[in-house]
């Protein structure tokens, strides 16, 4: 039977390499520290768990399709108009919806060479052409992005900070990017790690969205809020974009437990402050320790680090990954992101952080 005798996916779909999530297990190890998906070691706010549990008494009810309680909480905390907020089943869903609404055959979407893999997947899924732009020092290069724009460009995806590099563009650079884009190009600022950033020249995107018609910012509860399992994302965007997405999204795309937990989580500011302080302390500590061991680390403002390994035989990223896994530390290979000789490590518990440093010291000296 030839393949033309059976249903065919749309053009683009079979060019996609399916997303491979971070590993969860290591063979033959009693205790595994999963440091491969940028999850928080602190878990969610107890208030979020409590709010979620209250909902389990009424699982027969559809959730509020507009997720009003969640949008109101986000609006209150961030000082935004709830009408410009749209919630989703993880921010991954939003990236897909944006691509679905704005990209079609013949269109182009621009992202950078070490950008988040979901941008490529969603571009191809909608029959559009991915345009991959070089970075400079593992950071998005505004001039290179602008030089790649054509009349076919419909979306520019920018993760700020970026995963897996942990680098960021200062607000001036993001503004320069927006200013240089033609008005028909949508700039999607994916700020999944915004809460972690402690830099005066960083802005997640609120200011740009408020003043422009072609910028949206996407956010998530999966990272600092520790609610990855519930799948909660949100977008802040101009009314016309919110309206377009509302027409195509699933009518109940955010589940009731997510709405309740998300609203409680974002209001627990004390919990957030603790999570930021914890991450800051260990991110700095890990960076210094790895450098002392002689490993190069890309400066990160997120909750993860990109660790580069020497080219020397037996000391590369694959060997390091295997060595760490044998000790129960599961990191992320980032070959698919253009870093065949690096590993990405999420900031973990104190035990995990100290354990990885000790293991890598042994690995490098072995
Ligand atoms: C983790 C991550 C997300 C969040 O995905 P969710 O679907 O909200 O869990 C989005 N963008 C980037 C760059 C990420 O690393």
mmCIF file with all atom_site columns, C-alpha atoms and ligand atoms in Angstrom, residues 19 37-38 88-95 115-119 159-164 190-193 218-223 227-228 231-234 304 337 344, ligand 1:
data_model
loop_
_atom_site.group_PDB
_atom_site.id
_atom_site.type_symbol
_atom_site.label_atom_id
_atom_site.label_alt_id
_atom_site.label_comp_id
_atom_site.label_asym_id
_atom_site.label_entity_id
_atom_site.label_seq_id
_atom_site.pdbx_PDB_ins_code
_atom_site.Cartn_x
_atom_site.Cartn_y
_atom_site.Cartn_z
_atom_site.occupancy
_atom_site.B_iso_or_equiv
_atom_site.pdbx_formal_charge
_atom_site.auth_seq_id
_atom_site.auth_comp_id
_atom_site.auth_asym_id
_atom_site.auth_atom_id
_atom_site.pdbx_PDB_model_num
ATOM   1  C CA . UNK A 1 19  ? 8.930  17.589 21.524 1.00 0.00 ? 19  UNK A CA 1
ATOM   2  C CA . UNK A 1 37  ? 12.414 20.564 33.150 1.00 0.00 ? 37  UNK A CA 1
ATOM   3  C CA . UNK A 1 38  ? 12.981 23.819 35.054 1.00 0.00 ? 38  UNK A CA 1
ATOM   4  C CA . UNK A 1 88  ? -4.758 28.903 28.516 1.00 0.00 ? 88  UNK A CA 1
ATOM   5  C CA . UNK A 1 89  ? -3.921 25.285 29.171 1.00 0.00 ? 89  UNK A CA 1
ATOM   6  C CA . UNK A 1 90  ? -0.251 26.055 29.735 1.00 0.00 ? 90  UNK A CA 1
ATOM   7  C CA . UNK A 1 91  ? 1.452  28.809 27.773 1.00 0.00 ? 91  UNK A CA 1
ATOM   8  C CA . UNK A 1 92  ? 2.375  26.166 25.190 1.00 0.00 ? 92  UNK A CA 1
ATOM   9  C CA . UNK A 1 93  ? -1.291 26.182 24.184 1.00 0.00 ? 93  UNK A CA 1
ATOM   10 C CA . UNK A 1 94  ? -1.125 29.941 23.665 1.00 0.00 ? 94  UNK A CA 1
ATOM   11 C CA . UNK A 1 95  ? 1.942  29.666 21.457 1.00 0.00 ? 95  UNK A CA 1
ATOM   12 C CA . UNK A 1 115 ? 15.106 29.551 20.850 1.00 0.00 ? 115 UNK A CA 1
ATOM   13 C CA . UNK A 1 116 ? 12.436 27.427 22.531 1.00 0.00 ? 116 UNK A CA 1
ATOM   14 C CA . UNK A 1 117 ? 11.612 24.351 20.383 1.00 0.00 ? 117 UNK A CA 1
ATOM   15 C CA . UNK A 1 118 ? 7.851  24.899 20.538 1.00 0.00 ? 118 UNK A CA 1
ATOM   16 C CA . UNK A 1 119 ? 8.176  27.865 18.104 1.00 0.00 ? 119 UNK A CA 1
ATOM   17 C CA . UNK A 1 159 ? 11.723 34.023 24.642 1.00 0.00 ? 159 UNK A CA 1
ATOM   18 C CA . UNK A 1 160 ? 12.873 36.601 27.187 1.00 0.00 ? 160 UNK A CA 1
ATOM   19 C CA . UNK A 1 161 ? 14.675 35.245 29.153 1.00 0.00 ? 161 UNK A CA 1
ATOM   20 C CA . UNK A 1 162 ? 15.430 32.451 26.714 1.00 0.00 ? 162 UNK A CA 1
ATOM   21 C CA . UNK A 1 163 ? 15.410 28.747 27.475 1.00 0.00 ? 163 UNK A CA 1
ATOM   22 C CA . UNK A 1 164 ? 17.897 26.946 27.439 1.00 0.00 ? 164 UNK A CA 1
ATOM   23 C CA . UNK A 1 190 ? 7.446  34.537 25.817 1.00 0.00 ? 190 UNK A CA 1
ATOM   24 C CA . UNK A 1 191 ? 8.256  35.579 29.388 1.00 0.00 ? 191 UNK A CA 1
ATOM   25 C CA . UNK A 1 192 ? 7.966  32.177 31.083 1.00 0.00 ? 192 UNK A CA 1
ATOM   26 C CA . UNK A 1 193 ? 10.807 33.008 33.495 1.00 0.00 ? 193 UNK A CA 1
ATOM   27 C CA . UNK A 1 218 ? 2.842  35.114 27.314 1.00 0.00 ? 218 UNK A CA 1
ATOM   28 C CA . UNK A 1 219 ? 3.366  33.925 30.897 1.00 0.00 ? 219 UNK A CA 1
ATOM   29 C CA . UNK A 1 220 ? 3.093  30.679 32.805 1.00 0.00 ? 220 UNK A CA 1
ATOM   30 C CA . UNK A 1 221 ? 2.267  29.234 36.210 1.00 0.00 ? 221 UNK A CA 1
ATOM   31 C CA . UNK A 1 222 ? 4.468  26.218 35.444 1.00 0.00 ? 222 UNK A CA 1
ATOM   32 C CA . UNK A 1 223 ? 7.758  27.681 36.582 1.00 0.00 ? 223 UNK A CA 1
ATOM   33 C CA . UNK A 1 227 ? 1.892  24.470 39.015 1.00 0.00 ? 227 UNK A CA 1
ATOM   34 C CA . UNK A 1 228 ? 3.233  22.766 35.881 1.00 0.00 ? 228 UNK A CA 1
ATOM   35 C CA . UNK A 1 231 ? -1.188 23.552 32.892 1.00 0.00 ? 231 UNK A CA 1
ATOM   36 C CA . UNK A 1 232 ? -1.862 27.284 33.302 1.00 0.00 ? 232 UNK A CA 1
ATOM   37 C CA . UNK A 1 233 ? -0.638 29.986 30.963 1.00 0.00 ? 233 UNK A CA 1
ATOM   38 C CA . UNK A 1 234 ? -1.821 33.484 30.189 1.00 0.00 ? 234 UNK A CA 1
ATOM   39 C CA . UNK A 1 304 ? 18.406 27.051 35.222 1.00 0.00 ? 304 UNK A CA 1
ATOM   40 C CA . UNK A 1 337 ? 18.783 23.420 20.857 1.00 0.00 ? 337 UNK A CA 1
ATOM   41 C CA . UNK A 1 344 ? 20.963 22.393 31.168 1.00 0.00 ? 344 UNK A CA 1
HETATM 42 C C1 . LIG B 2 .   ? 8.602  26.217 30.357 1.00 0.00 ? 1   LIG B C1 1
HETATM 43 C C2 . LIG B 2 .   ? 8.421  27.180 29.252 1.00 0.00 ? 1   LIG B C2 1
HETATM 44 C C3 . LIG B 2 .   ? 7.160  27.606 28.880 1.00 0.00 ? 1   LIG B C3 1
HETATM 45 C C4 . LIG B 2 .   ? 5.961  27.209 29.692 1.00 0.00 ? 1   LIG B C4 1
HETATM 46 O O1 . LIG B 2 .   ? 5.223  26.219 29.160 1.00 0.00 ? 1   LIG B O1 1
HETATM 47 P P1 . LIG B 2 .   ? 3.826  25.837 29.850 1.00 0.00 ? 1   LIG B P1 1
HETATM 48 O O2 . LIG B 2 .   ? 3.091  25.285 28.704 1.00 0.00 ? 1   LIG B O2 1
HETATM 49 O O3 . LIG B 2 .   ? 3.213  27.098 30.380 1.00 0.00 ? 1   LIG B O3 1
HETATM 50 O O4 . LIG B 2 .   ? 4.124  24.852 30.920 1.00 0.00 ? 1   LIG B O4 1
HETATM 51 C C5 . LIG B 2 .   ? 7.033  28.500 27.843 1.00 0.00 ? 1   LIG B C5 1
HETATM 52 N N1 . LIG B 2 .   ? 8.116  28.994 27.210 1.00 0.00 ? 1   LIG B N1 1
HETATM 53 C C6 . LIG B 2 .   ? 9.362  28.637 27.559 1.00 0.00 ? 1   LIG B C6 1
HETATM 54 C C7 . LIG B 2 .   ? 10.519 29.261 26.881 1.00 0.00 ? 1   LIG B C7 1
HETATM 55 C C8 . LIG B 2 .   ? 9.549  27.709 28.575 1.00 0.00 ? 1   LIG B C8 1
HETATM 56 O O5 . LIG B 2 .   ? 10.781 27.322 28.912 1.00 0.00 ? 1   LIG B O5 1
#
